[in-house]
Amino acid sequence: MAEPITTVEDLRQLARRRVPRAFFEYADRGAYDEVTLRDNRAAFEAIRLRQRVMVDVDRRSLATTLTGQAASLPLAIAPTGLTGLQHGAGEILGARAAASAGIPFCLSTMSICSIEQVRAASPDPFWFQVYVMRDRGFARELIQRAGAAQCPVLMLTADLTVQGQRHREIKNGLSVPPKLTLHNLLDIASKPRWAWACCARRAVRSATCTAALGATA
Ligand SMILES: Cc1cc2nc3c(=O)[nH]c(=O)nc-3n(C[C@H](O)[C@H](O)[C@H](O)COP(=O)(O)O)c2cc1C
């Protein structure tokens, strides 16, 4: 019997087993020589909790407010493009998990599930991330849709004027827009559970992501 999941590393290993390699590495690896990726990990690992003793621990709480919204922890789920590549319902599951943990979820413009689909399937409104796009009309339309879905926060991403060079994506043949190669088909065929979850969610596919790719170009 598989051991229970107790750490983030356990989840990472589970994803490695279940998700096609190209998509797993899209989320797991970084750009260029991955210097920032290593620095980020080292920075997180250097954080220590401040130990305090002989204080009243009866009523402990990590609750706070983020952008005026109550949160059970000082954390939010950052926008992650193509979450639906990790699991067919990735964005919906992310929004639901955040809602059940009492923290904000930010939906990326580059999502597989649309704003409306995520809103219909999640209990709480979520934040929405938008890029500075050449096609201002499309950006305006996205913002209006986010407003209609009651998104309380709009997060503007300003650092994607140039795409970073991601060596694993080049090696794995993961391109934008995606192209099906024999290598990718074999990769997908080796993860039937993932493929099934994707097929099961086929009905909720949206054109938002594809349109966004066109609008940024
Ligand atoms: C796989 C992956 C996909 C991401 N996709 C997006 C995205 O679509 N939009 C965006 O604004 N940021 C995106 N980001 C950036 C994250 O939202 C976040 O800002 C970044 O990882 C830094 O977070 P940290 O400061 O908590 O480490 C992505 C990051 C990763 C690792």
PDB file of C-alpha atoms and ligand atoms in Angstrom:
ATOM      1  CA  MET A   1       0.000   0.000   0.000  1.00  0.00           C
ATOM      2  CA  ALA A   2       1.276   3.491  -0.859  1.00  0.00           C
ATOM      3  CA  GLU A   3       2.510   5.587   2.042  1.00  0.00           C
ATOM      4  CA  PRO A   4       0.307   8.550   3.037  1.00  0.00           C
ATOM      5  CA  ILE A   5       1.189  11.993   1.684  1.00  0.00           C
ATOM      6  CA  THR A   6       2.725  14.060   4.470  1.00  0.00           C
ATOM      7  CA  THR A   7       5.021  16.562   2.738  1.00  0.00           C
ATOM      8  CA  VAL A   8       5.147  18.772  -0.327  1.00  0.00           C
ATOM      9  CA  GLU A   9       7.965  16.563  -1.607  1.00  0.00           C
ATOM     10  CA  ASP A  10       5.573  13.563  -1.419  1.00  0.00           C
ATOM     11  CA  LEU A  11       3.133  15.505  -3.615  1.00  0.00           C
ATOM     12  CA  ARG A  12       5.930  16.347  -6.029  1.00  0.00           C
ATOM     13  CA  GLN A  13       6.893  12.681  -6.341  1.00  0.00           C
ATOM     14  CA  LEU A  14       3.230  11.720  -6.847  1.00  0.00           C
ATOM     15  CA  ALA A  15       2.966  14.282  -9.650  1.00  0.00           C
ATOM     16  CA  ARG A  16       6.176  12.952 -11.193  1.00  0.00           C
ATOM     17  CA  ARG A  17       4.611   9.487 -11.313  1.00  0.00           C
ATOM     18  CA  ARG A  18       1.209  10.582 -12.618  1.00  0.00           C
ATOM     19  CA  VAL A  19       1.797  13.519 -14.973  1.00  0.00           C
ATOM     20  CA  PRO A  20       3.418  13.221 -18.424  1.00  0.00           C
ATOM     21  CA  ARG A  21       7.060  14.200 -18.097  1.00  0.00           C
ATOM     22  CA  ALA A  22       6.881  17.276 -20.346  1.00  0.00           C
ATOM     23  CA  PHE A  23       4.026  18.772 -18.267  1.00  0.00           C
ATOM     24  CA  PHE A  24       5.535  17.785 -14.923  1.00  0.00           C
ATOM     25  CA  GLU A  25       8.816  19.433 -15.864  1.00  0.00           C
ATOM     26  CA  TYR A  26       7.001  22.542 -17.087  1.00  0.00           C
ATOM     27  CA  ALA A  27       5.898  23.101 -13.468  1.00  0.00           C
ATOM     28  CA  ASP A  28       8.937  21.611 -11.747  1.00  0.00           C
ATOM     29  CA  ARG A  29      11.838  23.192 -13.637  1.00  0.00           C
ATOM     30  CA  GLY A  30      12.955  26.752 -14.306  1.00  0.00           C
ATOM     31  CA  ALA A  31      14.414  28.993 -16.987  1.00  0.00           C
ATOM     32  CA  TYR A  32      17.996  29.278 -18.256  1.00  0.00           C
ATOM     33  CA  ASP A  33      20.433  27.759 -15.702  1.00  0.00           C
ATOM     34  CA  GLU A  34      17.723  27.626 -13.000  1.00  0.00           C
ATOM     35  CA  VAL A  35      19.761  29.959 -10.781  1.00  0.00           C
ATOM     36  CA  THR A  36      16.643  31.779  -9.553  1.00  0.00           C
ATOM     37  CA  LEU A  37      14.863  28.474  -8.970  1.00  0.00           C
ATOM     38  CA  ARG A  38      17.706  27.334  -6.701  1.00  0.00           C
ATOM     39  CA  ASP A  39      17.908  30.739  -4.983  1.00  0.00           C
ATOM     40  CA  ASN A  40      14.136  30.692  -4.315  1.00  0.00           C
ATOM     41  CA  ARG A  41      14.303  27.231  -2.790  1.00  0.00           C
ATOM     42  CA  ALA A  42      17.310  28.215  -0.636  1.00  0.00           C
ATOM     43  CA  ALA A  43      15.477  31.379   0.493  1.00  0.00           C
ATOM     44  CA  PHE A  44      12.446  29.342   1.583  1.00  0.00           C
ATOM     45  CA  GLU A  45      14.631  26.792   3.337  1.00  0.00           C
ATOM     46  CA  ALA A  46      16.408  29.567   5.240  1.00  0.00           C
ATOM     47  CA  ILE A  47      13.152  30.733   6.860  1.00  0.00           C
ATOM     48  CA  ARG A  48      12.963  29.738  10.507  1.00  0.00           C
ATOM     49  CA  LEU A  49       9.984  29.902  12.808  1.00  0.00           C
ATOM     50  CA  ARG A  50      10.569  32.144  15.809  1.00  0.00           C
ATOM     51  CA  GLN A  51      10.255  30.026  18.906  1.00  0.00           C
ATOM     52  CA  ARG A  52       8.465  31.570  21.859  1.00  0.00           C
ATOM     53  CA  VAL A  53       7.788  29.859  25.172  1.00  0.00           C
ATOM     54  CA  MET A  54       5.910  30.792  28.336  1.00  0.00           C
ATOM     55  CA  VAL A  55       3.269  32.639  26.351  1.00  0.00           C
ATOM     56  CA  ASP A  56      -0.466  32.034  26.178  1.00  0.00           C
ATOM     57  CA  VAL A  57      -0.993  29.477  23.394  1.00  0.00           C
ATOM     58  CA  ASP A  58      -4.676  28.876  24.101  1.00  0.00           C
ATOM     59  CA  ARG A  59      -5.884  30.940  21.201  1.00  0.00           C
ATOM     60  CA  ARG A  60      -3.496  30.548  18.304  1.00  0.00           C
ATOM     61  CA  SER A  61      -4.354  31.889  14.900  1.00  0.00           C
ATOM     62  CA  LEU A  62      -2.543  32.549  11.650  1.00  0.00           C
ATOM     63  CA  ALA A  63      -5.585  34.332  10.238  1.00  0.00           C
ATOM     64  CA  THR A  64      -4.995  37.632   8.511  1.00  0.00           C
ATOM     65  CA  THR A  65      -6.403  39.801   5.739  1.00  0.00           C
ATOM     66  CA  LEU A  66      -5.036  39.859   2.209  1.00  0.00           C
ATOM     67  CA  THR A  67      -6.191  42.734  -0.004  1.00  0.00           C
ATOM     68  CA  GLY A  68      -8.988  43.299   2.479  1.00  0.00           C
ATOM     69  CA  GLN A  69     -10.140  39.693   2.298  1.00  0.00           C
ATOM     70  CA  ALA A  70     -10.068  37.360   5.317  1.00  0.00           C
ATOM     71  CA  ALA A  71      -7.541  34.528   4.980  1.00  0.00           C
ATOM     72  CA  SER A  72      -6.847  31.686   7.401  1.00  0.00           C
ATOM     73  CA  LEU A  73      -3.116  31.876   6.613  1.00  0.00           C
ATOM     74  CA  PRO A  74      -0.850  34.606   5.214  1.00  0.00           C
ATOM     75  CA  LEU A  75      -0.730  32.652   1.929  1.00  0.00           C
ATOM     76  CA  ALA A  76      -2.426  32.688  -1.455  1.00  0.00           C
ATOM     77  CA  ILE A  77      -2.147  30.334  -4.427  1.00  0.00           C
ATOM     78  CA  ALA A  78      -0.205  32.262  -7.078  1.00  0.00           C
ATOM     79  CA  PRO A  79      -1.368  32.230 -10.701  1.00  0.00           C
ATOM     80  CA  THR A  80       0.015  29.174 -12.486  1.00  0.00           C
ATOM     81  CA  GLY A  81      -0.498  29.001 -16.212  1.00  0.00           C
ATOM     82  CA  LEU A  82      -1.691  25.729 -17.743  1.00  0.00           C
ATOM     83  CA  THR A  83      -2.594  24.164 -14.391  1.00  0.00           C
ATOM     84  CA  GLY A  84      -5.046  22.059 -16.403  1.00  0.00           C
ATOM     85  CA  LEU A  85      -2.031  20.270 -17.894  1.00  0.00           C
ATOM     86  CA  GLN A  86      -1.243  18.780 -14.497  1.00  0.00           C
ATOM     87  CA  HIS A  87      -4.780  17.417 -14.136  1.00  0.00           C
ATOM     88  CA  GLY A  88      -7.789  17.835 -16.414  1.00  0.00           C
ATOM     89  CA  ALA A  89      -9.637  19.918 -13.804  1.00  0.00           C
ATOM     90  CA  GLY A  90      -6.486  21.534 -12.379  1.00  0.00           C
ATOM     91  CA  GLU A  91      -7.736  25.107 -12.032  1.00  0.00           C
ATOM     92  CA  ILE A  92     -11.058  24.007 -10.549  1.00  0.00           C
ATOM     93  CA  LEU A  93      -9.339  21.711  -8.049  1.00  0.00           C
ATOM     94  CA  GLY A  94      -6.899  24.500  -7.125  1.00  0.00           C
ATOM     95  CA  ALA A  95      -9.740  26.965  -6.516  1.00  0.00           C
ATOM     96  CA  ARG A  96     -11.654  24.433  -4.430  1.00  0.00           C
ATOM     97  CA  ALA A  97      -8.581  23.479  -2.389  1.00  0.00           C
ATOM     98  CA  ALA A  98      -7.867  27.150  -1.666  1.00  0.00           C
ATOM     99  CA  ALA A  99     -11.504  27.728  -0.653  1.00  0.00           C
ATOM    100  CA  SER A 100     -11.471  24.775   1.718  1.00  0.00           C
ATOM    101  CA  ALA A 101      -8.173  25.990   3.240  1.00  0.00           C
ATOM    102  CA  GLY A 102      -9.604  29.524   3.566  1.00  0.00           C
ATOM    103  CA  ILE A 103      -6.948  31.215   1.404  1.00  0.00           C
ATOM    104  CA  PRO A 104      -7.226  33.148  -1.878  1.00  0.00           C
ATOM    105  CA  PHE A 105      -6.729  31.458  -5.247  1.00  0.00           C
ATOM    106  CA  CYS A 106      -5.521  33.463  -8.238  1.00  0.00           C
ATOM    107  CA  LEU A 107      -6.594  32.174 -11.661  1.00  0.00           C
ATOM    108  CA  SER A 108      -4.073  32.708 -14.465  1.00  0.00           C
ATOM    109  CA  THR A 109      -5.055  34.160 -17.833  1.00  0.00           C
ATOM    110  CA  MET A 110      -3.240  31.142 -19.301  1.00  0.00           C
ATOM    111  CA  SER A 111      -5.693  28.684 -17.797  1.00  0.00           C
ATOM    112  CA  ILE A 112      -7.208  25.672 -19.470  1.00  0.00           C
ATOM    113  CA  CYS A 113     -10.550  26.084 -17.659  1.00  0.00           C
ATOM    114  CA  SER A 114     -12.275  29.397 -18.294  1.00  0.00           C
ATOM    115  CA  ILE A 115     -13.071  32.049 -15.674  1.00  0.00           C
ATOM    116  CA  GLU A 116     -16.759  31.082 -15.868  1.00  0.00           C
ATOM    117  CA  GLN A 117     -16.093  27.347 -15.491  1.00  0.00           C
ATOM    118  CA  VAL A 118     -13.896  27.858 -12.440  1.00  0.00           C
ATOM    119  CA  ARG A 119     -16.429  30.266 -10.902  1.00  0.00           C
ATOM    120  CA  ALA A 120     -19.316  27.823 -11.479  1.00  0.00           C
ATOM    121  CA  ALA A 121     -17.385  24.973  -9.853  1.00  0.00           C
ATOM    122  CA  SER A 122     -15.848  26.743  -6.854  1.00  0.00           C
ATOM    123  CA  PRO A 123     -17.610  28.020  -3.732  1.00  0.00           C
ATOM    124  CA  ASP A 124     -15.749  31.341  -3.416  1.00  0.00           C
ATOM    125  CA  PRO A 125     -14.851  34.092  -5.876  1.00  0.00           C
ATOM    126  CA  PHE A 126     -11.133  34.079  -6.767  1.00  0.00           C
ATOM    127  CA  TRP A 127      -8.515  36.594  -7.854  1.00  0.00           C
ATOM    128  CA  PHE A 128      -7.752  36.922 -11.554  1.00  0.00           C
ATOM    129  CA  GLN A 129      -4.337  37.525 -13.143  1.00  0.00           C
ATOM    130  CA  VAL A 130      -4.012  39.426 -16.380  1.00  0.00           C
ATOM    131  CA  TYR A 131      -1.004  40.166 -18.608  1.00  0.00           C
ATOM    132  CA  VAL A 132      -0.173  43.438 -20.327  1.00  0.00           C
ATOM    133  CA  MET A 133      -1.305  42.298 -23.778  1.00  0.00           C
ATOM    134  CA  ARG A 134      -0.902  43.917 -27.167  1.00  0.00           C
ATOM    135  CA  ASP A 135      -4.558  43.167 -27.867  1.00  0.00           C
ATOM    136  CA  ARG A 136      -6.071  45.672 -25.432  1.00  0.00           C
ATOM    137  CA  GLY A 137      -9.583  44.704 -26.496  1.00  0.00           C
ATOM    138  CA  PHE A 138      -9.010  41.107 -25.428  1.00  0.00           C
ATOM    139  CA  ALA A 139      -7.488  42.247 -22.118  1.00  0.00           C
ATOM    140  CA  ARG A 140     -10.545  44.485 -21.548  1.00  0.00           C
ATOM    141  CA  GLU A 141     -12.878  41.593 -22.316  1.00  0.00           C
ATOM    142  CA  LEU A 142     -11.030  39.345 -19.836  1.00  0.00           C
ATOM    143  CA  ILE A 143     -11.250  42.018 -17.143  1.00  0.00           C
ATOM    144  CA  GLN A 144     -14.983  42.390 -17.781  1.00  0.00           C
ATOM    145  CA  ARG A 145     -15.454  38.622 -17.533  1.00  0.00           C
ATOM    146  CA  ALA A 146     -13.482  38.582 -14.277  1.00  0.00           C
ATOM    147  CA  GLY A 147     -15.744  41.355 -12.989  1.00  0.00           C
ATOM    148  CA  ALA A 148     -18.857  39.414 -14.003  1.00  0.00           C
ATOM    149  CA  ALA A 149     -17.464  36.367 -12.145  1.00  0.00           C
ATOM    150  CA  GLN A 150     -17.146  38.615  -9.031  1.00  0.00           C
ATOM    151  CA  CYS A 151     -13.334  38.343  -8.889  1.00  0.00           C
ATOM    152  CA  PRO A 152     -12.467  40.788  -6.076  1.00  0.00           C
ATOM    153  CA  VAL A 153      -8.808  41.271  -7.090  1.00  0.00           C
ATOM    154  CA  LEU A 154      -7.112  41.799 -10.432  1.00  0.00           C
ATOM    155  CA  MET A 155      -3.425  40.885 -10.428  1.00  0.00           C
ATOM    156  CA  LEU A 156      -1.365  42.501 -13.191  1.00  0.00           C
ATOM    157  CA  THR A 157       1.725  40.584 -14.340  1.00  0.00           C
ATOM    158  CA  ALA A 158       4.333  42.898 -15.796  1.00  0.00           C
ATOM    159  CA  ASP A 159       7.352  40.621 -16.258  1.00  0.00           C
ATOM    160  CA  LEU A 160       6.464  38.569 -19.304  1.00  0.00           C
ATOM    161  CA  THR A 161       7.442  40.965 -22.057  1.00  0.00           C
ATOM    162  CA  VAL A 162      10.007  38.362 -23.135  1.00  0.00           C
ATOM    163  CA  GLN A 163       9.648  34.628 -22.548  1.00  0.00           C
ATOM    164  CA  GLY A 164      12.472  33.015 -20.539  1.00  0.00           C
ATOM    165  CA  GLN A 165      14.380  30.218 -22.235  1.00  0.00           C
ATOM    166  CA  ARG A 166      13.281  27.004 -20.585  1.00  0.00           C
ATOM    167  CA  HIS A 167      15.662  24.255 -21.571  1.00  0.00           C
ATOM    168  CA  ARG A 168      13.497  21.346 -20.386  1.00  0.00           C
ATOM    169  CA  GLU A 169      10.642  22.545 -22.582  1.00  0.00           C
ATOM    170  CA  ILE A 170      12.912  22.705 -25.613  1.00  0.00           C
ATOM    171  CA  LYS A 171      14.244  19.208 -24.848  1.00  0.00           C
ATOM    172  CA  ASN A 172      10.736  17.843 -24.190  1.00  0.00           C
ATOM    173  CA  GLY A 173       9.359  19.409 -27.378  1.00  0.00           C
ATOM    174  CA  LEU A 174       6.770  21.424 -25.424  1.00  0.00           C
ATOM    175  CA  SER A 175       5.931  24.337 -27.668  1.00  0.00           C
ATOM    176  CA  VAL A 176       3.413  27.195 -27.814  1.00  0.00           C
ATOM    177  CA  PRO A 177       1.035  26.449 -29.454  1.00  0.00           C
ATOM    178  CA  PRO A 178       1.422  22.738 -28.558  1.00  0.00           C
ATOM    179  CA  LYS A 179       2.423  20.292 -31.300  1.00  0.00           C
ATOM    180  CA  LEU A 180       1.801  16.567 -31.031  1.00  0.00           C
ATOM    181  CA  THR A 181       4.968  14.599 -31.661  1.00  0.00           C
ATOM    182  CA  LEU A 182       5.564  10.849 -31.336  1.00  0.00           C
ATOM    183  CA  HIS A 183       7.698  11.589 -28.274  1.00  0.00           C
ATOM    184  CA  ASN A 184       4.837  13.543 -26.623  1.00  0.00           C
ATOM    185  CA  LEU A 185       2.247  10.902 -27.553  1.00  0.00           C
ATOM    186  CA  LEU A 186       4.374   8.174 -25.938  1.00  0.00           C
ATOM    187  CA  ASP A 187       4.855  10.389 -22.884  1.00  0.00           C
ATOM    188  CA  ILE A 188       1.063  10.827 -22.568  1.00  0.00           C
ATOM    189  CA  ALA A 189       0.351   7.140 -23.254  1.00  0.00           C
ATOM    190  CA  SER A 190       2.582   6.219 -20.298  1.00  0.00           C
ATOM    191  CA  LYS A 191       0.245   8.085 -17.904  1.00  0.00           C
ATOM    192  CA  PRO A 192      -3.244   6.600 -18.507  1.00  0.00           C
ATOM    193  CA  ARG A 193      -4.691   7.982 -15.278  1.00  0.00           C
ATOM    194  CA  TRP A 194      -3.744  11.524 -16.333  1.00  0.00           C
ATOM    195  CA  ALA A 195      -5.102  10.955 -19.853  1.00  0.00           C
ATOM    196  CA  TRP A 196      -8.399   9.705 -18.441  1.00  0.00           C
ATOM    197  CA  ALA A 197      -8.792  12.773 -16.183  1.00  0.00           C
ATOM    198  CA  CYS A 198      -8.137  14.996 -19.218  1.00  0.00           C
ATOM    199  CA  CYS A 199     -10.695  13.175 -21.375  1.00  0.00           C
ATOM    200  CA  ALA A 200     -13.251  13.323 -18.554  1.00  0.00           C
ATOM    201  CA  ARG A 201     -12.871  17.134 -18.442  1.00  0.00           C
ATOM    202  CA  ARG A 202     -13.007  17.568 -22.208  1.00  0.00           C
ATOM    203  CA  ALA A 203     -16.395  19.236 -21.880  1.00  0.00           C
ATOM    204  CA  VAL A 204     -14.953  22.130 -19.879  1.00  0.00           C
ATOM    205  CA  ARG A 205     -12.107  23.045 -22.248  1.00  0.00           C
ATOM    206  CA  SER A 206     -12.061  26.719 -23.093  1.00  0.00           C
ATOM    207  CA  ALA A 207     -10.551  28.899 -25.733  1.00  0.00           C
ATOM    208  CA  THR A 208      -9.349  31.559 -23.254  1.00  0.00           C
ATOM    209  CA  CYS A 209      -5.788  30.290 -23.143  1.00  0.00           C
ATOM    210  CA  THR A 210      -5.468  29.921 -26.905  1.00  0.00           C
ATOM    211  CA  ALA A 211      -6.931  33.383 -27.410  1.00  0.00           C
ATOM    212  CA  ALA A 212      -4.547  34.801 -24.785  1.00  0.00           C
ATOM    213  CA  LEU A 213      -1.573  33.315 -26.624  1.00  0.00           C
ATOM    214  CA  GLY A 214      -2.710  35.128 -29.737  1.00  0.00           C
ATOM    215  CA  ALA A 215      -3.338  38.362 -27.855  1.00  0.00           C
ATOM    216  CA  THR A 216       0.139  38.549 -26.298  1.00  0.00           C
ATOM    217  CA  ALA A 217       1.994  37.834 -29.523  1.00  0.00           C
TER     218      ALA A 217
HETATM  219  C1  LIG B   1       4.789  26.655 -13.644  1.00  0.00           C
HETATM  220  C2  LIG B   1       4.549  28.106 -13.351  1.00  0.00           C
HETATM  221  C3  LIG B   1       3.570  28.789 -14.038  1.00  0.00           C
HETATM  222  C4  LIG B   1       3.322  30.127 -13.768  1.00  0.00           C
HETATM  223  N1  LIG B   1       2.351  30.776 -14.458  1.00  0.00           N
HETATM  224  C5  LIG B   1       2.088  32.087 -14.208  1.00  0.00           C
HETATM  225  C6  LIG B   1       1.044  32.738 -14.884  1.00  0.00           C
HETATM  226  O1  LIG B   1       0.339  32.170 -15.722  1.00  0.00           O
HETATM  227  N2  LIG B   1       0.833  34.041 -14.588  1.00  0.00           N
HETATM  228  C7  LIG B   1       1.594  34.724 -13.663  1.00  0.00           C
HETATM  229  O2  LIG B   1       1.343  35.906 -13.441  1.00  0.00           O
HETATM  230  N3  LIG B   1       2.580  34.112 -12.985  1.00  0.00           N
HETATM  231  C8  LIG B   1       2.840  32.807 -13.234  1.00  0.00           C
HETATM  232  N4  LIG B   1       3.831  32.167 -12.543  1.00  0.00           N
HETATM  233  C9  LIG B   1       4.567  32.899 -11.499  1.00  0.00           C
HETATM  234  C10 LIG B   1       3.958  32.568 -10.118  1.00  0.00           C
HETATM  235  O3  LIG B   1       2.617  33.001 -10.040  1.00  0.00           O
HETATM  236  C11 LIG B   1       4.749  33.258  -8.986  1.00  0.00           C
HETATM  237  O4  LIG B   1       4.674  34.646  -9.108  1.00  0.00           O
HETATM  238  C12 LIG B   1       6.179  32.854  -9.006  1.00  0.00           C
HETATM  239  O5  LIG B   1       6.284  31.451  -9.006  1.00  0.00           O
HETATM  240  C13 LIG B   1       6.919  33.418  -7.763  1.00  0.00           C
HETATM  241  O6  LIG B   1       6.251  32.992  -6.639  1.00  0.00           O
HETATM  242  P1  LIG B   1       6.981  32.968  -5.255  1.00  0.00           P
HETATM  243  O7  LIG B   1       7.440  34.368  -4.999  1.00  0.00           O
HETATM  244  O8  LIG B   1       5.932  32.520  -4.297  1.00  0.00           O
HETATM  245  O9  LIG B   1       8.098  31.980  -5.412  1.00  0.00           O
HETATM  246  C14 LIG B   1       4.092  30.815 -12.785  1.00  0.00           C
HETATM  247  C15 LIG B   1       5.071  30.111 -12.076  1.00  0.00           C
HETATM  248  C16 LIG B   1       5.306  28.784 -12.358  1.00  0.00           C
HETATM  249  C17 LIG B   1       6.372  28.065 -11.568  1.00  0.00           C
END
